[in-house]
Short mmCIF file of C-alpha atoms in Angstrom, two decimals:
data_model
loop_
_atom_site.label_atom_id
_atom_site.label_comp_id
_atom_site.label_asym_id
_atom_site.label_seq_id
_atom_site.Cartn_x
_atom_site.Cartn_y
_atom_site.Cartn_z
CA MET I 1 -17.95 1.91 -0.47
CA GLY I 2 -14.93 1.30 1.75
CA LEU I 3 -12.79 -1.79 1.40
CA THR I 4 -13.03 -4.61 3.92
CA CYS I 5 -10.11 -6.61 5.29
CA CYS I 6 -12.08 -9.04 7.41
CA GLY I 7 -15.60 -10.38 7.73
CA ASP I 8 -17.35 -11.70 4.61
CA LYS I 9 -15.25 -13.72 2.25
CA PRO I 10 -14.12 -12.10 -1.01
CA GLU I 11 -15.54 -13.08 -4.35
CA PRO I 12 -13.98 -16.23 -5.79
CA HIS I 13 -10.89 -15.72 -7.91
CA GLY I 14 -9.47 -18.08 -10.51
CA SER I 15 -7.33 -19.67 -7.81
CA PRO I 16 -6.79 -18.90 -4.12
CA PRO I 17 -3.80 -16.65 -3.38
CA ALA I 18 -0.53 -18.41 -2.67
CA PHE I 19 1.15 -15.19 -1.57
CA GLY I 20 0.73 -12.39 0.94
CA PHE I 21 1.83 -8.80 1.50
CA LEU I 22 3.73 -7.22 4.40
CA PHE I 23 3.29 -3.44 4.19
CA ASP I 24 5.42 -0.97 6.06
CA ILE I 25 3.38 2.13 6.96
CA ASP I 26 5.44 5.33 7.34
CA GLY I 27 6.97 6.32 4.00
CA VAL I 28 5.01 3.62 2.14
CA LEU I 29 1.33 4.26 2.89
CA VAL I 30 1.53 7.60 4.72
CA ARG I 31 3.92 10.47 5.40
CA GLY I 32 3.05 11.65 8.90
CA SER I 33 -0.69 12.31 8.77
CA GLN I 34 -0.80 12.54 4.97
CA VAL I 35 -1.85 9.53 2.88
CA ILE I 36 0.41 8.75 -0.08
CA PRO I 37 -1.98 8.72 -3.11
CA ALA I 38 -0.54 5.47 -4.48
CA ALA I 39 -1.62 3.68 -1.28
CA ARG I 40 -5.32 3.97 -2.05
CA ASP I 41 -4.68 2.91 -5.65
CA ALA I 42 -2.85 -0.15 -4.35
CA PHE I 43 -5.69 -1.22 -2.07
CA ARG I 44 -8.27 -0.72 -4.81
CA ALA I 45 -6.21 -3.16 -6.85
CA LEU I 46 -6.06 -5.56 -3.90
CA SER I 47 -9.85 -5.64 -3.50
CA ASP I 48 -12.56 -7.42 -5.45
CA ALA I 49 -15.65 -5.82 -7.00
CA ARG I 50 -17.39 -5.81 -3.62
CA GLY I 51 -14.49 -4.11 -1.86
CA ARG I 52 -13.08 -7.17 -0.08
CA LEU I 53 -9.38 -7.97 0.00
CA ARG I 54 -8.51 -10.99 -2.10
CA VAL I 55 -4.97 -11.48 -0.76
CA PRO I 56 -3.80 -11.77 2.89
CA VAL I 57 -2.25 -8.52 4.15
CA VAL I 58 -0.32 -7.57 7.29
CA PHE I 59 0.77 -4.05 8.20
CA LEU I 60 4.26 -4.34 9.65
CA THR I 61 5.55 -1.17 11.31
CA ASN I 62 8.28 -0.26 13.74
CA ALA I 63 6.00 2.30 15.34
CA GLY I 64 5.09 1.41 18.90
CA ASN I 65 3.80 4.55 20.63
CA CYS I 66 0.14 3.56 20.35
CA LEU I 67 -2.20 0.63 20.90
CA ARG I 68 -2.63 -1.96 18.17
CA LYS I 69 -6.34 -1.13 17.96
CA ALA I 70 -5.60 2.59 17.56
CA LYS I 71 -3.15 1.92 14.71
CA ALA I 72 -5.76 -0.25 12.97
CA GLU I 73 -8.33 2.56 13.26
CA GLU I 74 -5.78 5.07 11.95
CA LEU I 75 -5.08 2.86 8.91
CA SER I 76 -8.80 2.35 8.31
CA ARG I 77 -9.32 6.11 8.06
CA ALA I 78 -6.24 6.66 5.90
CA LEU I 79 -6.86 3.87 3.40
CA GLY I 80 -10.65 3.77 3.30
CA LEU I 81 -10.90 0.15 4.42
CA GLN I 82 -11.64 -1.71 7.62
CA VAL I 83 -8.34 -2.88 9.12
CA SER I 84 -8.52 -5.23 12.10
CA PRO I 85 -5.98 -5.14 14.97
CA GLU I 86 -5.02 -8.74 14.04
CA GLN I 87 -3.60 -7.38 10.76
CA VAL I 88 -1.26 -4.93 12.51
CA ILE I 89 2.17 -5.74 13.91
CA LEU I 90 3.73 -2.95 15.96
CA SER I 91 7.41 -3.10 16.90
CA HIS I 92 6.55 -4.51 20.34
CA SER I 93 3.87 -7.05 19.27
CA PRO I 94 6.24 -10.08 19.45
CA LEU I 95 6.83 -9.36 23.16
CA ARG I 96 3.75 -11.56 23.70
CA LEU I 97 6.12 -14.48 23.07
CA PHE I 98 8.51 -13.53 25.91
CA GLY I 99 6.55 -15.13 28.73
CA GLN I 100 9.65 -15.62 30.89
CA PHE I 101 9.56 -11.86 31.65
CA HIS I 102 5.80 -11.42 32.11
CA GLN I 103 5.90 -11.99 35.89
CA LYS I 104 8.96 -9.80 36.50
CA CYS I 105 8.84 -6.17 37.62
CA VAL I 106 9.88 -4.23 34.51
CA LEU I 107 10.70 -0.59 33.83
CA VAL I 108 9.08 0.58 30.58
CA ALA I 109 10.28 3.57 28.53
CA GLY I 110 8.79 5.31 25.52
CA GLN I 111 5.80 7.54 24.90
CA GLY I 112 2.08 7.04 24.49
CA PRO I 113 0.25 4.31 26.43
CA VAL I 114 3.40 2.35 27.35
CA GLU I 115 1.94 0.96 30.57
CA GLU I 116 -1.24 -0.24 28.84
CA ASN I 117 0.77 -1.68 25.97
CA ALA I 118 2.96 -3.63 28.39
CA GLN I 119 -0.05 -4.97 30.25
CA ASN I 120 -1.81 -5.96 27.01
CA LEU I 121 1.32 -7.90 26.03
CA GLY I 122 1.19 -9.92 29.26
CA PHE I 123 3.46 -8.02 31.67
CA LYS I 124 1.97 -8.08 35.18
CA HIS I 125 4.26 -5.69 37.12
CA VAL I 126 5.00 -2.50 35.21
CA VAL I 127 6.86 0.64 36.34
CA THR I 128 6.96 3.72 34.09
CA ILE I 129 9.78 6.25 33.87
CA GLU I 130 7.42 8.87 35.31
CA ALA I 131 6.54 6.67 38.30
CA LEU I 132 10.25 6.05 38.94
CA ARG I 133 11.00 9.79 38.68
CA LYS I 134 8.27 10.63 41.19
CA ALA I 135 9.53 7.97 43.61
CA PHE I 136 13.15 9.19 43.30
CA PRO I 137 12.94 12.91 42.36
CA LEU I 138 16.63 13.51 43.06
CA LEU I 139 17.59 11.35 40.07
CA ASP I 140 16.19 13.71 37.40
CA MET I 141 18.45 16.78 37.56
CA VAL I 142 19.02 18.11 34.02
CA ASP I 143 15.92 20.32 33.90
CA GLN I 144 16.42 22.68 36.84
CA SER I 145 12.71 23.56 36.93
CA ARG I 146 11.89 19.94 37.80
CA ARG I 147 14.36 19.65 40.66
CA PRO I 148 12.70 19.32 44.09
CA LYS I 149 12.72 22.55 46.11
CA GLU I 150 13.19 20.62 49.37
CA LEU I 151 14.95 17.36 50.15
CA PRO I 152 12.25 14.66 49.87
CA PRO I 153 11.96 11.80 52.38
CA PRO I 154 13.61 8.54 51.25
CA THR I 155 11.47 6.05 49.33
CA THR I 156 11.46 2.70 51.13
CA ASP I 157 8.72 0.57 49.57
CA PHE I 158 9.53 0.83 45.86
CA PRO I 159 9.80 -2.60 44.15
CA THR I 160 13.12 -3.89 42.83
CA ILE I 161 13.20 -3.60 39.05
CA GLU I 162 14.10 -6.86 37.30
CA GLY I 163 14.24 -5.82 33.66
CA VAL I 164 13.95 -2.90 31.24
CA ILE I 165 11.70 -2.69 28.17
CA LEU I 166 12.36 0.08 25.65
CA PHE I 167 9.19 0.56 23.59
CA GLY I 168 10.30 3.60 21.58
CA GLU I 169 11.86 7.04 21.73
CA PRO I 170 10.70 8.99 24.80
CA VAL I 171 9.81 12.69 24.94
CA ARG I 172 12.39 13.74 27.57
CA TRP I 173 15.49 11.87 26.46
CA GLU I 174 17.68 13.19 29.28
CA THR I 175 15.27 11.85 31.94
CA SER I 176 14.92 8.40 30.40
CA LEU I 177 18.65 8.05 29.69
CA GLN I 178 19.56 9.02 33.26
CA LEU I 179 17.00 6.78 34.97
CA ILE I 180 17.61 3.73 32.77
CA ILE I 181 21.35 4.00 33.43
CA ASP I 182 20.62 4.39 37.17
CA VAL I 183 18.52 1.21 37.15
CA LEU I 184 21.21 -0.78 35.31
CA LEU I 185 24.04 0.46 37.55
CA SER I 186 22.09 -0.21 40.76
CA ASN I 187 20.78 -3.64 39.73
CA GLY I 188 17.22 -2.37 39.90
CA ASN I 189 17.49 -0.30 43.10
CA PRO I 190 18.13 3.28 41.93
CA GLY I 191 17.69 4.75 45.41
CA ALA I 192 20.66 2.79 46.76
CA GLU I 193 24.26 3.95 46.94
CA LEU I 194 26.41 2.85 44.03
CA GLU I 195 28.72 -0.03 44.95
CA ASP I 196 30.08 -2.61 42.52
CA ILE I 197 28.55 -2.20 39.07
CA PRO I 198 26.77 -5.46 38.21
CA TYR I 199 27.68 -7.18 34.96
CA PRO I 200 25.95 -8.74 33.20
CA HIS I 201 23.36 -6.06 33.91
CA LEU I 202 19.59 -6.54 34.15
CA PRO I 203 17.83 -7.86 31.03
CA VAL I 204 17.09 -5.16 28.44
CA LEU I 205 14.55 -5.73 25.66
CA ALA I 206 14.36 -3.07 22.93
CA CYS I 207 11.71 -2.56 20.27
CA ASN I 208 12.27 -0.62 17.03
CA MET I 209 15.86 -0.10 15.95
CA ASP I 210 15.18 2.49 13.22
CA LEU I 211 17.81 5.21 13.33
CA LEU I 212 15.62 7.46 11.18
CA TRP I 213 12.06 7.60 9.89
CA MET I 214 10.16 9.72 7.39
CA ALA I 215 7.34 12.13 8.30
CA GLU I 216 6.15 15.31 6.54
CA ALA I 217 9.57 17.00 6.84
CA LYS I 218 11.89 16.97 3.83
CA MET I 219 14.60 15.14 5.78
CA PRO I 220 14.30 11.99 7.94
CA ARG I 221 13.62 12.35 11.68
CA PHE I 222 15.38 10.66 14.63
CA GLY I 223 13.95 7.26 15.51
CA HIS I 224 14.31 4.93 18.49
CA GLY I 225 17.57 3.63 17.06
CA THR I 226 19.07 7.06 17.71
CA PHE I 227 17.95 6.88 21.34
CA LEU I 228 19.44 3.38 21.67
CA LEU I 229 22.70 4.68 20.22
CA CYS I 230 22.82 7.34 22.95
CA LEU I 231 22.02 4.81 25.68
CA GLU I 232 24.64 2.32 24.48
CA ASN I 233 27.39 4.94 24.29
CA ILE I 234 26.59 6.47 27.69
CA TYR I 235 26.58 3.04 29.34
CA LYS I 236 29.91 2.12 27.73
CA LYS I 237 31.50 5.47 28.65
CA VAL I 238 30.38 5.15 32.29
CA THR I 239 31.15 1.44 32.80
CA GLY I 240 33.72 0.56 30.16
CA ARG I 241 31.46 -2.33 29.08
CA GLU I 242 28.99 -2.96 26.27
CA LEU I 243 25.27 -2.62 26.87
CA ARG I 244 23.75 -6.01 26.05
CA TYR I 245 20.23 -6.78 24.88
CA GLU I 246 18.21 -9.81 25.87
CA ALA I 247 16.26 -9.25 22.65
CA LEU I 248 15.98 -6.74 19.82
CA ILE I 249 12.43 -6.72 18.46
CA GLY I 250 10.81 -5.12 15.44
CA LYS I 251 12.21 -4.92 11.94
CA PRO I 252 14.72 -6.22 10.92
CA SER I 253 14.62 -9.01 13.54
CA THR I 254 13.61 -12.48 12.34
CA VAL I 255 11.15 -13.01 15.20
CA THR I 256 9.02 -10.14 13.86
CA TYR I 257 8.80 -11.69 10.39
CA ARG I 258 7.97 -15.10 11.82
CA TYR I 259 5.09 -13.49 13.67
CA ALA I 260 3.98 -11.78 10.43
CA GLU I 261 4.07 -15.12 8.59
CA TYR I 262 1.87 -16.63 11.29
CA LEU I 263 -0.72 -13.83 10.91
CA ILE I 264 -0.71 -14.13 7.10
CA LYS I 265 -1.41 -17.86 7.30
CA GLN I 266 -4.08 -17.25 9.94
CA GLN I 267 -5.85 -14.80 7.60
CA ALA I 268 -5.74 -17.23 4.68
CA GLU I 269 -7.27 -19.98 6.81
CA LYS I 270 -9.99 -17.66 8.09
CA GLN I 271 -10.96 -16.74 4.52
CA GLY I 272 -11.02 -20.40 3.45
CA TRP I 273 -8.17 -20.04 0.97
CA LYS I 274 -6.90 -23.59 0.64
CA SER I 275 -3.69 -22.92 -1.28
CA PRO I 276 -0.67 -22.74 1.07
CA ILE I 277 1.18 -19.43 1.22
CA ARG I 278 4.35 -19.90 -0.79
CA ARG I 279 5.74 -16.37 -1.01
CA LEU I 280 5.65 -13.10 0.94
CA TYR I 281 6.20 -9.66 -0.56
CA ALA I 282 7.60 -7.18 1.97
CA ILE I 283 7.21 -3.57 0.83
CA GLY I 284 9.15 -0.81 2.59
CA ASP I 285 11.00 2.49 2.22
CA ASN I 286 13.95 1.91 4.57
CA PRO I 287 16.80 -0.28 3.28
CA MET I 288 18.28 -0.68 6.77
CA SER I 289 15.11 -2.07 8.39
CA ASP I 290 12.46 -3.05 5.82
CA ILE I 291 14.78 -4.47 3.17
CA TYR I 292 17.40 -5.82 5.56
CA GLY I 293 14.67 -7.57 7.56
CA ALA I 294 12.92 -9.11 4.56
CA ASN I 295 16.20 -10.34 3.08
CA LEU I 296 17.35 -11.69 6.45
CA TYR I 297 14.08 -13.61 6.77
CA ASN I 298 14.45 -14.90 3.22
CA SER I 299 17.89 -16.24 4.17
CA TYR I 300 16.39 -17.80 7.30
CA LEU I 301 13.69 -19.55 5.21
CA LYS I 302 16.25 -20.95 2.76
CA SER I 303 18.44 -22.21 5.59
CA ALA I 304 15.41 -23.80 7.28
CA HIS I 305 14.46 -25.55 4.02
CA GLN I 306 17.98 -26.97 3.66
CA ASN I 307 17.88 -28.26 7.23
CA GLN I 308 14.46 -29.84 6.63
CA VAL I 309 15.73 -31.59 3.50
CA GLN I 310 18.80 -32.90 5.31
CA ALA I 311 16.67 -34.10 8.21
CA GLY I 312 14.22 -35.79 5.86
CA VAL I 313 11.22 -33.91 7.27
CA LYS I 314 8.38 -32.23 5.41
CA ARG I 315 9.36 -28.84 4.03
CA SER I 316 7.44 -25.69 4.90
CA PRO I 317 5.46 -24.45 1.88
CA LEU I 318 6.70 -20.85 2.33
CA ALA I 319 9.56 -20.63 -0.15
CA GLY I 320 10.71 -17.06 0.26
CA CYS I 321 10.22 -13.43 1.17
CA GLU I 322 10.78 -10.91 -1.63
CA SER I 323 11.83 -7.36 -0.69
CA ILE I 324 10.42 -4.40 -2.62
CA LEU I 325 11.83 -0.92 -1.99
CA VAL I 326 9.72 2.16 -2.72
CA CYS I 327 10.96 5.72 -3.26
CA THR I 328 8.31 7.63 -1.29
CA GLY I 329 10.06 7.66 2.10
CA VAL I 330 13.55 7.28 3.57
CA TYR I 331 15.14 5.79 0.45
CA ARG I 332 16.44 8.17 -2.21
CA HIS I 333 17.36 7.18 -5.77
CA ASN I 334 20.85 8.69 -5.48
CA ALA I 335 21.71 7.12 -2.10
CA ASP I 336 24.11 4.23 -2.61
CA VAL I 337 24.66 1.36 -0.21
CA PRO I 338 28.25 1.27 1.09
CA SER I 339 30.21 -1.61 -0.41
CA ASN I 340 32.67 -1.63 2.49
CA PRO I 341 31.92 -0.55 6.07
CA GLU I 342 35.39 1.05 6.30
CA GLU I 343 34.46 3.44 3.47
CA CYS I 344 31.42 4.91 5.24
CA VAL I 345 33.16 8.29 5.47
CA THR I 346 32.84 8.84 1.74
CA GLU I 347 29.82 6.63 1.09
CA THR I 348 26.42 6.40 2.74
CA ALA I 349 26.77 5.32 6.38
CA PHE I 350 25.31 2.05 7.67
CA HIS I 351 22.19 3.00 9.62
CA GLY I 352 21.49 -0.45 11.02
CA HIS I 353 21.78 -1.34 14.68
CA ARG I 354 25.15 -2.13 16.26
CA ASP I 355 24.25 -5.79 16.85
CA PHE I 356 23.30 -6.50 13.23
CA CYS I 357 26.35 -7.25 11.11
CA PHE I 358 26.64 -5.15 7.99
CA ASP I 359 26.11 -7.20 4.85
CA PRO I 360 25.69 -5.19 1.62
CA SER I 361 23.59 -7.95 0.07
CA LEU I 362 20.97 -7.68 2.82
CA VAL I 363 20.20 -4.02 2.08
CA GLU I 364 19.82 -4.63 -1.65
CA ALA I 365 16.14 -4.98 -2.48
CA SER I 366 14.86 -7.69 -4.78
CA TYR I 367 13.10 -4.88 -6.66
CA VAL I 368 13.05 -1.07 -6.55
CA VAL I 369 9.87 0.70 -7.70
CA GLN I 370 8.46 4.21 -7.44
CA ASP I 371 5.58 3.60 -5.01
CA VAL I 372 3.43 1.03 -3.24
CA ASN I 373 0.97 0.68 -6.13
CA ASP I 374 3.84 -0.21 -8.46
CA ALA I 375 5.00 -2.75 -5.86
CA VAL I 376 1.58 -4.41 -5.73
CA GLN I 377 1.35 -4.54 -9.53
CA LEU I 378 4.82 -6.07 -9.69
CA ALA I 379 3.82 -8.81 -7.25
CA PHE I 380 0.63 -9.48 -9.22
CA LYS I 381 2.67 -9.87 -12.38
CA LYS I 382 5.11 -12.29 -10.75
CA GLU I 383 2.20 -14.35 -9.38
CA ASN I 384 0.25 -14.22 -12.68
CA TRP I 385 -2.54 -12.53 -10.70
CA ASN I 386 -4.93 -10.36 -12.71
#
């Protein structure tokens, strides 16, 4: 029998859970298309005798090249349980909260169903990189086989772009880099002649800052953070100014963990668990995104509690977010965190995004274990949960 995340309520336990889990996916539950064996062991431990989860769970990934529903179906097949889309947070999921951009004409970059993703998130006027390339074929010149054979007529009715959303790493980096820079330099009119370079430039929202991620290969692969690094450096080299982001979304940003907390509480209420959620356990394989993000959110929670006490208002029941690092993905036992950013030449380099200040304490996990099953057992022990 497969496990069930939603639907019928689980069998009664001694007390309702006062904690929840945030699971990273790549390097924790799967490696590419291969399930990590400990993942199924972990979810057997999380289920009751009838195969129903007895603790609220959210799958928190920086992947974003698919639909939320598709990722839930993929997890269901991998783990042998029914995962609902409401339990999955992709890197771009919090964009639902950015309503001030939903009516603007936005350029979207990435791969997979980026246009459908943008529309599902609330964006009404979406332009893809491919649509922009077809409208202005003279802009994409690196691949000589894609250059137009004849001079095309000028495009006159293309809408002015008012913002840029970067969902994830694209397939043709040179095309996306060129066209995004063109849009920023032209203030949304890439067919126009270049005059004064506008600054501040158009709003840019980026999802997923992971420099690297772990698939089946022995070494980590380039992530969207690598693409952002290219974009930032090209923009600065061309303009002499820094590329600025309206928002950086996905781990390790606080807004992503706030959204995860909301979904955990929503699950607990749906199951009728009366005990308030007091602690989250965030399990990941990447110190620079999973651990940094969980620790950053833990600091945010502590600061919020102090402010609530000083203001004399009721404190939130959520007391903290514990970070648990597993050794089945990006993290290696012999990889040390740099104690000083200036010493990165001889020590492990900081792989976090440019706009996140390096703090050695934020990439130090609360606990380091071998795999996700060990992480679940550790949380059970801390919560006195059999």
